[in-house]
Structure formats: C-alpha cells, structure tokens
Amino acid sequence: MTSITYAKAKAKAKRQWPLALAALAVLTSFHAPLSLAAPGDRDIYAETYEKVESVVKQQAQIVMFRGKDGGKDAAHVYIDGQLQSALMPGGYTVFCTPAGEHSVESYIGDAPLYTGKRNPQSYAKLDGGQTYVLEAPVGQNQSTPIVHTGRDAEQSLQGMRRQIHVISRATSVVPCQTETKLTLRSDVLFPFGKGGYKDLTAEGRSQLRQAVADIKSKSEHVTGIAVVGHADPIGNARSNQRLSQQRAETVRKVLLEQGIQSQLVHASGHGSAEPVVQCGRTRNAANIACNAPNRRVELVIQGQQNDQ
C-alpha cells in the first residue's frame, strides 16, 4: 500500500495530508453545476460500479464517489480549480490526470462563489500507475476528500452508479490509458522446450479461448496487444531467445484465428532476460521445476477510456 502527500493551501503555504493508494471509468452532458437541478435517475446515473483497470505509469487514476447521504445539493468535484463532475448521493466518477501534483477537492453548496473554482485549497502528489479511491465529504465547510484503501475502498464502491449528467471542464483530465497483463504459463501452453503451433496443448488452447473472450469483452477500448514470450535460463541464450519468440508468434497466430484484428497484435520474445524467480541454469529435474514460472507468455493489453 503506497501513500502520497496531500497538501492544503493556507495563504501561500501548503499543508500536507496523507493520501493512500487503493488497489483497484466520466460521461457528461450538461453545462452547469447541478446544485439546483433535479432530473430523473436515468438522466443522472448509468451503470453500477465495476472494478477499474490499471493505468499506465505516466498517469494517475482517481475514483471519487459520494455516499448515499440523502442530500439534495450536488457535490462539485474540482481538479486544479476546474469542474470535473457534480456528484449526487450514490454516484461516482472516474478520471485520469498526468502523474504529479494536482488540486483535488469537492464542495457541497458552494454556489454562488464556487470556492473550489476560485481558490483551490488542497493539493496531492499523485503517483503514476496508481489508482486512488476518494469519497466526497458532505460535512459543512469540508472540501478535502476522504481516503479509502484496499478492501474498504472496493466495499465502499459497491452499488455506486456512474454519473453521466455533467460535462467535465477540467483540462487536467485526460483519457485513461489502461494496461492489463495476462500471464499464461508456457508449461500449460506447450510441452517443455516446444513452441510451435502444432505443439499447443488442449488446455493451452482452452486458456487462449478464454483470453480472447476477455479481450473481446472490452474490444471497443483496446488499442494494442503485446504478446511477449519468456524462456527460462536453462540452455544457451540464443536458443532461449528463439524459443520465446516462437511461442509469442504461435500465441499471436491463435489470437488472429479467433478474431482479434491483426493490426492490434504484436509479438516479441525476450528470451530469459526477465525472470520472475531465480533458479539454476543446469538442466535437471529440480531446476526445470523451479524455473516453471519463468516459462511464460504475457498478453499486455493496452486500452483507452474516452468517456471522461
């Protein structure tokens, strides 16, 4: 669990408070804060919360929600002094920013002065590749988000519905660039030392069908798939490089056969250069078993969420 520093401006100084990492997507269509608006539920909320994907190291991702407090005024969410969303009870929003320091605040009933827009008070250093789960405060004169981490973060988000009624005007918000890694054990895909198309095992083909189903379920957001083969250090480096490349090419061929667009999928072999466990290099039963996690094919699925 990683923590970062959150600051609150006081005159020209900044007061720090801890913002912790929660391991874990904003559509909008109105033009003003919604404190005085009261459209029907279908105009405010969309689907219920599902766990978000990880983002690339150049970005930080924020999931901000508002509890079911029964209030009538919207909680205006500001990022760097610009409106990102207006949360009603039981709503959530997801957005990404470049990693670094940003002002993140939420105000209820701040009209007509709109304090969060005119005079941002709180700042946080957001680490790249991390997702932060924050709750909009509802107490009087409160603007600093409440931090949720780990299991508490996921439980707090259950049943929340995505807000869709406000157009984000926050120029610091960028489309989330997601990255999901699926690791397939080569010992499941292929017999030891093999990597050709005809060498694929029945269980390996079954796992690849499941991987393709997962990819197709989010195909509208997928921008690329890197298929990366890895070998263990047993044998010589040239042979291991060739085997890792062959396995990656074989997996790529199966993905294309099952309907993944060829321009999205790129295969490469990294040989034995990136082990996940350290084991002996001599070929014997003990080292072969120890090195099993190093024999793998990774599917690195890149995507982009454009609905913020």
C-alpha atoms as one frame of an Amber mdcrd trajectory, in Angstrom:
protein
   0.000   0.000   0.000   1.634   3.226  -1.190   0.882   6.602   0.303   1.331
  10.061  -1.135   1.304  13.538   0.274  -1.774  15.772   0.125  -1.449  19.487
   0.791  -3.889  22.226   1.730  -3.041  25.769   0.732  -3.102  28.326   3.505
  -2.208  31.781   2.229   0.866  30.867   0.169   1.853  27.754   2.138   0.656
  24.182   1.572  -0.391  21.852   4.380   0.288  18.152   3.774  -2.082  15.254
   4.462  -1.659  11.569   3.538  -3.485  10.128   0.545  -3.157   6.368   0.304
  -3.232   4.070  -2.709  -6.274   1.884  -3.258  -5.535  -1.082  -5.486  -8.115
  -1.417  -7.699 -14.218   4.757 -15.729 -16.827  10.051 -16.579 -19.581  10.561
 -19.219 -21.219  14.004 -19.001 -23.874  16.019 -20.816 -24.898  19.205 -19.006
 -23.305  22.623 -18.892 -23.546  23.881 -15.303 -23.172  22.635 -11.733 -26.257
  20.688 -10.764 -26.971  22.053  -7.309 -30.357  23.341  -8.477 -31.145  20.609
 -10.998 -33.277  17.565 -10.247 -33.635  15.350 -13.340 -34.751  11.718 -13.095
 -32.399   8.926 -12.159 -31.858   7.859 -15.756 -30.600  11.333 -16.562 -28.127
  11.285 -13.685 -26.865   7.734 -13.278 -25.586   4.993 -15.590 -24.229   1.539
 -14.747 -23.204   0.354 -11.307 -19.555   0.295 -10.335 -17.209  -2.394 -11.618
 -13.554  -2.600 -10.702 -11.443  -0.294 -12.859  -8.381  -1.361 -14.830  -4.848
  -0.290 -14.043  -3.418   2.743 -15.829  -0.023   3.357 -17.396   2.864   4.747
 -15.356   2.515   8.241 -16.855  -0.974   8.662 -15.377  -2.776   8.564 -12.053
  -6.410   7.453 -11.801  -8.977   8.777  -9.331 -12.249   7.094  -8.449 -14.353
   9.562  -6.459 -17.741   8.674  -5.033 -20.407  10.106  -2.784 -22.145   8.022
  -0.175 -25.900   7.597  -0.059 -26.384  10.528   2.301 -29.821  11.667   1.065
 -28.671  15.219   0.340 -30.262  17.356  -2.376 -27.328  19.529  -3.478 -24.584
  18.181  -5.743 -21.031  17.731  -4.527 -18.966  19.666  -7.070 -15.694  17.886
  -7.862 -12.836  20.183  -8.867  -9.475  19.172 -10.308  -6.944  22.013 -10.453
  -9.762  24.517  -9.913 -11.931  23.256 -12.788 -15.202  21.338 -12.568 -14.946
  17.630 -13.315 -18.271  16.333 -12.007 -21.205  17.069  -9.698 -21.885  14.012
  -7.569 -25.332  13.219  -6.272 -25.824  10.663  -3.472 -24.763   7.173  -4.565
 -22.833   8.431  -7.607 -19.226   8.013  -8.645 -16.857   9.340 -11.273 -13.524
   8.072 -12.646 -10.886  10.263 -14.268  -7.182  10.321 -15.022  -4.542  13.019
 -14.864  -0.845  13.127 -15.695   1.140  11.966 -12.684   2.289  14.775 -10.390
   0.788  17.378  -8.068  -2.841  18.374  -8.561  -5.590  20.069  -6.603  -8.438
  17.630  -5.875 -11.455  18.937  -3.960 -15.192  18.506  -3.517 -17.683  21.130
  -2.255 -21.382  20.890  -1.458 -23.435  24.072  -1.807 -20.522  26.295  -2.797
 -22.671  28.385  -5.176 -22.595  31.249  -5.978 -18.932  31.752  -5.088 -17.772
  28.288  -6.250 -14.838  28.212  -3.874 -13.203  25.179  -5.453 -13.041  27.012
  -8.761 -11.965  30.401  -7.470  -9.493  29.403  -4.800  -8.247  25.783  -4.748
  -7.093  24.799  -1.274  -5.969  21.158  -1.337  -3.192  19.554  -3.358  -1.974
  15.966  -3.727   1.072  14.378  -5.323  -0.397  11.591  -7.459   1.950   8.749
  -8.350   1.917   7.310 -11.862   0.317   3.934 -12.448  -1.764   4.183  -9.272
  -5.493   4.347  -8.584  -6.844   6.433  -5.692 -10.299   5.948  -4.200 -11.721
   9.122  -2.623 -15.069   9.946  -1.024 -16.620  13.383  -1.405 -17.111  14.919
   2.059 -20.619  16.040   2.929 -19.948  17.927   6.165 -20.311  21.673   6.333
 -17.194  23.597   5.264 -15.419  20.368   4.274 -13.634  20.028   0.916 -10.781
  17.559   1.449 -11.701  14.109   0.072 -11.852  11.117   2.408  -9.327   8.413
   1.509 -10.316   4.739   1.165  -7.817   1.930   0.695  -7.704  -1.794  -0.021
 -10.789  -3.866   0.723 -12.525  -0.887   2.314 -12.202   1.001  -0.994 -13.823
  -1.758  -3.038 -16.579  -2.325  -0.489 -17.346   1.397  -0.320 -17.850   1.491
  -4.090 -20.266  -1.427  -4.282 -23.673  -0.304  -5.570 -22.413   3.136  -6.612
 -23.670   4.288 -10.042 -21.678   6.255 -12.595 -22.710   9.895 -13.006 -23.481
  10.976 -16.579 -25.127  14.409 -16.298 -22.239  16.883 -16.174 -19.690  17.828
 -18.817 -16.188  17.811 -17.386 -14.350  21.101 -17.964 -11.154  20.065 -16.217
  -8.292  20.474 -18.671  -6.032  18.401 -16.414  -8.233  15.358 -17.050  -7.048
  13.137 -19.894  -8.361   9.866 -21.379  -7.292   6.988 -19.171  -4.620   4.842
 -20.801  -5.132   1.382 -19.338  -2.797  -1.586 -19.257  -3.783  -5.126 -18.253
  -1.369  -8.034 -18.158  -2.466 -11.655 -18.559   0.231 -14.224 -17.805  -0.042
 -17.685 -19.358   2.276 -20.442 -18.147   4.232 -21.930 -21.035   4.125 -25.333
 -19.322   0.343 -25.195 -19.805   0.533 -23.912 -23.374   3.347 -26.145 -24.656
   5.384 -29.219 -23.769   8.818 -28.431 -22.312  11.165 -26.992 -24.947   8.421
 -26.661 -27.600   6.719 -23.589 -29.029   5.206 -24.378 -32.441   1.571 -24.106
 -33.460   1.189 -27.901 -33.577   2.719 -28.139 -30.113  -0.099 -26.252 -28.382
  -1.835 -28.381 -25.748  -5.599 -28.753 -25.429  -5.503 -26.903 -22.108  -3.383
 -24.185 -23.696  -5.920 -23.665 -26.469  -8.693 -23.504 -23.884  -6.848 -20.797
 -21.934  -6.290 -18.796 -25.112 -10.011 -19.004 -25.969 -10.775 -17.545 -22.541
  -8.177 -14.817 -23.041  -9.751 -13.905 -26.390 -13.201 -13.755 -24.779 -11.821
 -11.358 -22.153 -10.247  -9.164 -24.844 -13.406  -9.105 -26.958 -15.497  -8.090
 -23.943 -13.669  -4.742 -23.939 -12.691  -4.608 -27.620 -14.068  -1.078 -28.133
 -11.386   0.264 -25.800  -8.421  -1.930 -26.886  -5.681  -0.055 -28.722  -2.981
  -2.741 -28.803  -1.942  -6.159 -27.539   1.693  -7.044 -26.949   2.367 -10.795
 -26.899   5.655 -11.308 -25.061   7.343 -14.702 -24.820   9.723 -15.554 -21.971
  12.024 -18.557 -21.558  13.885 -19.976 -18.583  17.709 -19.696 -18.377  18.321
 -23.403 -18.964  20.367 -23.844 -22.152  22.049 -21.146 -24.209  20.778 -17.617
 -24.620  20.344 -17.830 -28.409  18.122 -20.905 -28.182  16.067 -19.344 -25.398
  15.552 -16.184 -27.442  14.411 -18.194 -30.432  12.030 -20.309 -28.318  10.472
 -17.282 -26.598   9.894 -15.615 -29.989   8.371 -18.787 -31.431   5.940 -19.114
 -28.538   4.889 -15.470 -28.834   4.318 -15.868 -32.594   2.251 -19.004 -32.013
   0.030 -17.275 -29.467  -0.384 -14.314 -31.810  -1.498 -16.686 -34.587  -4.170
 -18.181 -32.329  -5.454 -14.735 -31.340  -5.817 -13.785 -35.011  -7.558 -17.073
 -35.811 -10.107 -16.313 -33.115 -10.982 -12.903 -34.483  -8.587 -10.387 -32.945
  -7.581  -7.747 -35.507  -4.064  -8.356 -36.797  -3.014  -4.695 -36.595  -3.589
  -4.736 -32.839  -1.344  -7.690 -32.014   2.454  -7.595 -31.921   4.684 -10.483
 -30.850   8.166 -10.386 -29.370  10.490 -12.706 -27.482  12.532 -11.602 -24.512
  14.470 -14.823 -24.064  15.482 -15.466 -20.453  16.333 -11.817 -19.729  13.322
 -11.147 -17.433  12.989 -13.991 -14.909  10.377 -13.789 -12.158  12.208 -16.357
  -9.995  15.915 -17.092  -9.656  16.828 -20.753 -10.243  19.733 -22.813 -11.534
  20.693 -22.983 -15.199  21.769 -26.612 -15.352  19.251 -28.946 -16.937  17.937
 -31.250 -14.251  14.524 -32.050 -12.778  14.891 -29.669  -9.847  15.887 -26.674
 -11.982  13.212 -27.414 -14.592  10.559 -27.414 -11.871  11.981 -24.315 -10.147
  12.087 -22.366 -13.425   8.449 -23.095 -14.363   7.237 -19.515 -13.569   9.922
 -18.124 -15.894   8.491 -20.046 -18.842   5.524 -17.862 -19.741   3.742 -15.824
 -22.390   2.355 -12.442 -21.357  -0.504 -10.623 -23.048  -0.162  -6.906 -22.314
  -3.486  -5.320 -23.313  -3.402  -1.555 -23.819  -6.628   0.434 -23.912  -8.078
   3.931 -23.749 -11.187   5.127 -21.961 -12.626   8.095 -23.857 -15.759   8.707
 -21.762 -14.382  11.315 -19.359
